[in-house]
Coordinates of C-alpha atoms in Angstrom, one line a residue:
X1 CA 100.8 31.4 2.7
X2 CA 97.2 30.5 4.3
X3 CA 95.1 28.9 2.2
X4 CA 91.2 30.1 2.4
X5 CA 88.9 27.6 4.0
X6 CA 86.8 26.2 2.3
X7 CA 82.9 26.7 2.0
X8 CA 81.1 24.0 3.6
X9 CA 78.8 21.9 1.0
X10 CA 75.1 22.4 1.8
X11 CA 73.0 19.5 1.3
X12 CA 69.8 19.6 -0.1
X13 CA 66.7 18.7 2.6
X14 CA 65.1 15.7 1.2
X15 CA 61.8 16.2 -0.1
X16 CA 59.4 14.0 2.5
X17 CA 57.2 10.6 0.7
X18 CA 54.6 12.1 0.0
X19 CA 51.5 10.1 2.1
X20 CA 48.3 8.9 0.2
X21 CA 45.5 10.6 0.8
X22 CA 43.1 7.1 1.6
X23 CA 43.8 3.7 3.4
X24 CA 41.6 1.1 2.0
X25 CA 41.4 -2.5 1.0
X26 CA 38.5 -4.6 0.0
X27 CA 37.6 -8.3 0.5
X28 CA 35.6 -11.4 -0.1
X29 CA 34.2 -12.9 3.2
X30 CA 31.8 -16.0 2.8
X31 CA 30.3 -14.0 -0.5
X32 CA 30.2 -10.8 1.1
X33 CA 32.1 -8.1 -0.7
X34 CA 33.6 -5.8 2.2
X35 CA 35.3 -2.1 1.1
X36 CA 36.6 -0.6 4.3
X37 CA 38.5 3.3 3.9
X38 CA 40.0 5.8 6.0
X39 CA 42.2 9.5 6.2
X40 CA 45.7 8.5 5.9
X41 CA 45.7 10.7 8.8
X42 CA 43.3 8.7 11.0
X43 CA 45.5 5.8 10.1
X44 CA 48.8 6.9 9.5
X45 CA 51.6 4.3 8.4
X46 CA 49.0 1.3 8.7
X47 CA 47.5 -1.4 6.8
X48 CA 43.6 -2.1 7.0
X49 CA 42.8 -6.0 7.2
X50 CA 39.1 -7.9 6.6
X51 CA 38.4 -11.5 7.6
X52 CA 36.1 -13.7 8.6
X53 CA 35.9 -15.3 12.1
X54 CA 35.9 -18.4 14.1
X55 CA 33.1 -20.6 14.3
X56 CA 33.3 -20.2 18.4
X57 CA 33.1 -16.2 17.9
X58 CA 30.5 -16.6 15.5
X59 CA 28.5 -18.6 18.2
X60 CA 29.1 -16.6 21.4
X61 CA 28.0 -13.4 19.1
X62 CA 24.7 -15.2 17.8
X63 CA 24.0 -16.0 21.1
X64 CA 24.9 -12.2 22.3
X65 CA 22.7 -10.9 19.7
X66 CA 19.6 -13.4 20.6
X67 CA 20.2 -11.8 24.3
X68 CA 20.4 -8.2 23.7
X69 CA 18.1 -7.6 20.5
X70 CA 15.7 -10.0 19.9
X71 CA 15.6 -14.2 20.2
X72 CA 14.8 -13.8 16.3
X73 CA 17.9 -11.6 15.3
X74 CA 19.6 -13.5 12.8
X75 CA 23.5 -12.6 11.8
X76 CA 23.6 -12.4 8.5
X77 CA 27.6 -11.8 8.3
X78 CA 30.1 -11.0 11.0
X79 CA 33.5 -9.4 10.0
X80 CA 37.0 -9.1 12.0
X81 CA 38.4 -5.4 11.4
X82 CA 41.5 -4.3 11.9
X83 CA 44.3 -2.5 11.0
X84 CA 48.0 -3.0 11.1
X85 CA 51.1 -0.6 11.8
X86 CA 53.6 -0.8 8.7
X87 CA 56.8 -0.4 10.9
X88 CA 55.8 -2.4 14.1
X89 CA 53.0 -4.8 13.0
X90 CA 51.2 -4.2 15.8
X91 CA 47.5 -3.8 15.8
X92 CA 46.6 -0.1 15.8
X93 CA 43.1 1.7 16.4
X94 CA 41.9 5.1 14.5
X95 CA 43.6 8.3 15.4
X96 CA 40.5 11.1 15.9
X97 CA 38.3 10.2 13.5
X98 CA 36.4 7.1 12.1
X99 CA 36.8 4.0 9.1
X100 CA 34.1 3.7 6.7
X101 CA 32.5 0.3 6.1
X102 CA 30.7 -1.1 3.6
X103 CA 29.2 -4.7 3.2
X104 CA 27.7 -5.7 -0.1
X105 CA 25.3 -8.7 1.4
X106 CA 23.9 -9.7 -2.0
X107 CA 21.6 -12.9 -1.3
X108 CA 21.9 -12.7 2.4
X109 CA 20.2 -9.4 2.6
X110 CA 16.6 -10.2 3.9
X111 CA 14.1 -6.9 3.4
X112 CA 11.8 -8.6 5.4
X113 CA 13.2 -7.2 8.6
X114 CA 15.4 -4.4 9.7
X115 CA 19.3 -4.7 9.0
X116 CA 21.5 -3.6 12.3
X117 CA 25.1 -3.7 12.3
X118 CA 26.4 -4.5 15.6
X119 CA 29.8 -4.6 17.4
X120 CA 30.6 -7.8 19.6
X121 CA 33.2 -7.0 22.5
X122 CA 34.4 -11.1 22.9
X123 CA 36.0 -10.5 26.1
X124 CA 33.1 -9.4 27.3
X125 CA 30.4 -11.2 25.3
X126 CA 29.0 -8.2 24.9
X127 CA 27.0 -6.1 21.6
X128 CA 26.5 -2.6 21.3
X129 CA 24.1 -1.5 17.8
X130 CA 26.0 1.0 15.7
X131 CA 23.8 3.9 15.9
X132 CA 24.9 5.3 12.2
X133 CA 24.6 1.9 9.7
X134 CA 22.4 2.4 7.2
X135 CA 20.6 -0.1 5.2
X136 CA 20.1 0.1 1.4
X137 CA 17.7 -3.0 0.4
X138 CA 17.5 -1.8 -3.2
X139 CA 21.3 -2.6 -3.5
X140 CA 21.1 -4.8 -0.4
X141 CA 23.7 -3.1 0.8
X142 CA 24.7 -1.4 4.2
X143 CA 27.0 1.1 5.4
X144 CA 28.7 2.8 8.8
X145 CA 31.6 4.2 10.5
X146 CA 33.7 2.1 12.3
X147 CA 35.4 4.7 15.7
X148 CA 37.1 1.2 16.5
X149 CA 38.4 -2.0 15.1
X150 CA 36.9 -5.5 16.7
X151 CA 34.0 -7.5 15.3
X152 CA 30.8 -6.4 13.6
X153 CA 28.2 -8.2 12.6
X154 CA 25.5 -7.4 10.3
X155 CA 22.0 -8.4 11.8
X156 CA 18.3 -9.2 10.7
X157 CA 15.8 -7.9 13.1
X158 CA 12.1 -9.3 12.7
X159 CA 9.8 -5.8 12.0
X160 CA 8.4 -4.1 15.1
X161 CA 4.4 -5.5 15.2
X162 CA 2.0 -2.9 14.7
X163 CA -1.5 -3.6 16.1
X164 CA -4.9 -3.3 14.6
X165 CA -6.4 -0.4 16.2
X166 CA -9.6 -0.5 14.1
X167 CA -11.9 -1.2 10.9
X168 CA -14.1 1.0 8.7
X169 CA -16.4 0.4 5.5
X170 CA -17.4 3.3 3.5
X171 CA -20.9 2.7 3.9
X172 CA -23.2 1.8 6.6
X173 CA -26.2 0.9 4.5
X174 CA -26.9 0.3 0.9
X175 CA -30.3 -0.5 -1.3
X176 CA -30.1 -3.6 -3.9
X177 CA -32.3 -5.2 -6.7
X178 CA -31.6 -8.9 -6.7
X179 CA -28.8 -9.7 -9.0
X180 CA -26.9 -6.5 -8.3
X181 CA -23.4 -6.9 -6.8
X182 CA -20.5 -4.6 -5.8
X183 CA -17.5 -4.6 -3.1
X184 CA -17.4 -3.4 -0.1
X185 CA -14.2 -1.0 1.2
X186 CA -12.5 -1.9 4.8
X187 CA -10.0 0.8 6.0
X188 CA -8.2 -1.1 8.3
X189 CA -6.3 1.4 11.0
X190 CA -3.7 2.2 11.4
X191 CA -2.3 2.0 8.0
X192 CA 1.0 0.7 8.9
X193 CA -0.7 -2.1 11.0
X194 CA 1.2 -5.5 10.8
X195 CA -1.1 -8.1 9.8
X196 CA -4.0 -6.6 7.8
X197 CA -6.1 -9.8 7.5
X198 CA -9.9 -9.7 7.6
X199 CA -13.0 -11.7 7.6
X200 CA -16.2 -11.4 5.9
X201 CA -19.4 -12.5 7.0
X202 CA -23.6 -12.2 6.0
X203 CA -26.4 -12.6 8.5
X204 CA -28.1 -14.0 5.6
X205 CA -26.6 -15.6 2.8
X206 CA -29.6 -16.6 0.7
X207 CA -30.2 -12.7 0.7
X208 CA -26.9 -11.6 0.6
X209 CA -23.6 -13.2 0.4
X210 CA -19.8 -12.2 0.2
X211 CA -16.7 -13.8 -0.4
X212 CA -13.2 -13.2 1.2
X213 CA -12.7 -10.4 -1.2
X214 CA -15.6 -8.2 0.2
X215 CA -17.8 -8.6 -2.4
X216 CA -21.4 -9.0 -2.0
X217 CA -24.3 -10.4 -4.5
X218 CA -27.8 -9.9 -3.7
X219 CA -30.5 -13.0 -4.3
X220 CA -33.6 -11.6 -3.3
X221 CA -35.6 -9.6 -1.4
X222 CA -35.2 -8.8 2.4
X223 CA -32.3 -7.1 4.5
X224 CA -29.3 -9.0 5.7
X225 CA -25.6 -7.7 7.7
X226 CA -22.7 -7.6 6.2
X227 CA -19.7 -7.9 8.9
X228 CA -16.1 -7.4 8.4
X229 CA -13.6 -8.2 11.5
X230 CA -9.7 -8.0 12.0
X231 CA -7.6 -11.3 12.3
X232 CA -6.0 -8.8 15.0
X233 CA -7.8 -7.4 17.7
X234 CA -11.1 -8.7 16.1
X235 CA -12.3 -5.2 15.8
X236 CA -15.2 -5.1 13.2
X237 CA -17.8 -2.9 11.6
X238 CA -21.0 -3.2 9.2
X239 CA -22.7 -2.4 6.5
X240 CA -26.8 -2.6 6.0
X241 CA -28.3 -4.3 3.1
X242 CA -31.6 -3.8 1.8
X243 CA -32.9 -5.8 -1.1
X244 CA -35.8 -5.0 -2.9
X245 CA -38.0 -5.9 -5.8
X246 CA -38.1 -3.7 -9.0
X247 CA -41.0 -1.9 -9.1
X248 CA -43.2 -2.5 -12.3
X249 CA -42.0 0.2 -15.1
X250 CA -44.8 2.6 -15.6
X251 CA -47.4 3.1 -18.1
X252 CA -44.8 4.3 -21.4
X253 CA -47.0 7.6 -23.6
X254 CA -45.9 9.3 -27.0
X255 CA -47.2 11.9 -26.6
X256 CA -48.9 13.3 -30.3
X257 CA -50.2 16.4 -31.3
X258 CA -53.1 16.3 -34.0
X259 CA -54.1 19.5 -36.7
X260 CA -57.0 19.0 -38.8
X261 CA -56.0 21.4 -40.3
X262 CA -58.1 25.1 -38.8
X263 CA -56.4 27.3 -37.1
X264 CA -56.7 28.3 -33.2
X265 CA -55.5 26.8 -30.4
X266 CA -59.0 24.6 -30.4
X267 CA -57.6 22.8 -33.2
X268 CA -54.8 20.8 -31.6
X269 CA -54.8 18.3 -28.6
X270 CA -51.7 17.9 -27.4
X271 CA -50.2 15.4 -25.1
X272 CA -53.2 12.7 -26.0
X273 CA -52.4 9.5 -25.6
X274 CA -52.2 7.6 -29.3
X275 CA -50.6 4.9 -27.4
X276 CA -50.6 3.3 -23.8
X277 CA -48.4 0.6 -22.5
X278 CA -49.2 -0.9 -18.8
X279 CA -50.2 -3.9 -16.8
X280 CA -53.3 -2.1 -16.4
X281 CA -54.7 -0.3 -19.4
X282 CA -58.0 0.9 -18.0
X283 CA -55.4 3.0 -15.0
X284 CA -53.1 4.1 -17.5
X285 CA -55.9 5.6 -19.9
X286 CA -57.5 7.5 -17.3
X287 CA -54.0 8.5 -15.5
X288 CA -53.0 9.8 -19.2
X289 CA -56.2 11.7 -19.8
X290 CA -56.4 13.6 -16.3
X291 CA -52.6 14.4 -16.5
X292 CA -52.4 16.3 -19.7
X293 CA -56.1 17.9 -19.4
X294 CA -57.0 18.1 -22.7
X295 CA -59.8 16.0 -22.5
X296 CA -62.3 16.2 -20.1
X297 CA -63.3 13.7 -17.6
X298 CA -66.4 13.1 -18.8
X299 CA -65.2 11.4 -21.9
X300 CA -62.9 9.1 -20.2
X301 CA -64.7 6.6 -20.7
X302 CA -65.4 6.8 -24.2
X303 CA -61.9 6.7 -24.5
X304 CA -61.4 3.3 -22.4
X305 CA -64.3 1.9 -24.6
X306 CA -62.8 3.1 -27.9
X307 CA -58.8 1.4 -26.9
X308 CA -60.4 -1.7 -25.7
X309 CA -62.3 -2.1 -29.3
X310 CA -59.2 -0.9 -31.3
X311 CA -60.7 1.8 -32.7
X312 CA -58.0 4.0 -31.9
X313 CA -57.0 6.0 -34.8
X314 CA -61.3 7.1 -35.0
X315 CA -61.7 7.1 -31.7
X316 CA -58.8 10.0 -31.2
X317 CA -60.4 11.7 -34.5
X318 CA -63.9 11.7 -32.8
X319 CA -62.8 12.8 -29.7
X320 CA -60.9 15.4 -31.6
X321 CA -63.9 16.9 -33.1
X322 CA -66.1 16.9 -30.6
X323 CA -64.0 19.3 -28.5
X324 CA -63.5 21.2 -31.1
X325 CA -67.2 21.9 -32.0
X326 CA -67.4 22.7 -28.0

């Protein structure tokens, strides 16, 4: 009798490793703390390597970078990337898409310039600026994406030099008593101008002087210039001073009203002066009486007789009296 065939056996598809989602690694070059990451799917089946370089690369890209950027570009830290196939151990580049960088520069970051991160081509002797770094200098810090492995360099850049267009004080002429001081106010343009620096200077110092700060003190009377120029560009502008004597203060008056006690407007005087203060009394008597017309003209006199003798108190009363019998 035929025996039945038997079923074939199926075996079980194995379930694939599953991939991680990141390549990464980090490192310690020369005190810089480097973290470079990628898609496992920009770098499948690799291994990301950091290290530091040659002292003959470092040299030929110093000497790149003084060429292409600036003969004050300093590299701050320059970095060999580069990633590694598993399987082969050959060197492999990103597959559609890009590595992040990041280099912690700590103590070598300078904020005294702009950061760049370059790539140097060695075969060529050759550096290209990596258009998306970006520089953190409150965590001295900076950043990019990395479309291929070779070398990059972190670079300080001296700042661009802005020029001094101009200079401006607030006012263009101000009026002093000897004594008085205040400072003056340059706007230097434009605001974002490199060196800032500027000079003070009076026509006339034993009228007016200044120090470096802007501020001026007047000594006595006359006019005197106050300039202020630019370091850069020499641009300049001034500023008028007038000094002048203080006038004498002018005759002081209480001014008193007096009731002998009637009724009627002919009872009171107002506004007569009980008591003048002045360089010149015999001015300020008569400039007291004509202002507040209470007493006539005529008895102007009277009065300058009656202050000069001290009889002021019955002199007033008289006066007083006499008006009122009018």
């Amino acid at each position: 009798t035929a025996q039945p065939t038997p079923e074939p056996t199926v075996q079980p598809t194995p379930e694939p490793t599953p991939q991680p989602e990141k390549v990464e690694t980090t490192a310690d070059v020369d005190g810089t703390q480097v973290k470079v990451s990628a898609d496992s799917k920009v770098l499948p089946d690799a291994e990301l390597k950091v290290s530091s370089v040659s002292d003959e690369v470092k040299n030929k890209a110093d000497q790149a970078v003084k060429n292409k950027l600036d003969p004050e570009a300093e590299i701050l830290e320059i970095l060999d990337i580069k990633a590694v196939d598993k399987t082969t151990n050959q060197e492999k580049q990103p597959e559609g898409g890009t590595v992040s960088v990041e280099m912690s520069l700590n103590e070598k970051y300078k904020d005294n310039g702009d950061i760049k991160i370059v790539h140097f081509d060695d075969s060529k002797d050759e550096v290209n600026v990596v258009d998306n770094a970006v520089a953190d200098k409150d965590n001295k810090t900076v950043s990019f994406e990395a479309s291929h492995f070779s070398y990059y360099a972190a670079v300080k850049v001296p700042k661009a030099s802005v020029s001094v267009s101009g200079v401006n004080l607030k006012w263009d002429s101000l009026k002093l008593y000897p004594g008085d001081s205040t400072t003056l106010q340059a706007t230097v343009s434009p605001e974002n101008a490199t060196n800032k620096n500027v000079l003070w200077t009076s026509s006339d110092d034993s009228i007016v002087s200044v120090d470096t700060d802007g501020k001026i003190t007047a000594h006595k009377e006359g006019t005197a210039t106050i300039t202020v120029t630019t370091e850069d560009g020499n641009h300049f502008d001034t500023t008028l001073i007038e000094v002048k004597n203080q006038e004498p203060k002018a005759a002081s008056v209480s001014n008193q009203t007096y009731n002998d006690g009637g009724s009627g407007d002919g009872n009171v005087i107002k506004k007569l002066a009980a008591t003048v203060t002045g360089t010149n009394p015999d001015t300020s008597i008569r400039q007291a009486a004509l202002m507040n017309g209470d007493v006539p003209a005529w008895m102007i006199p009277s009065i300058i007789g009656l202050f000069a003798g001290g009889g002021i108190l019955i002199g007033v009363i008289a006066l007083i009296k006499r008006k009122r019998s009018e």
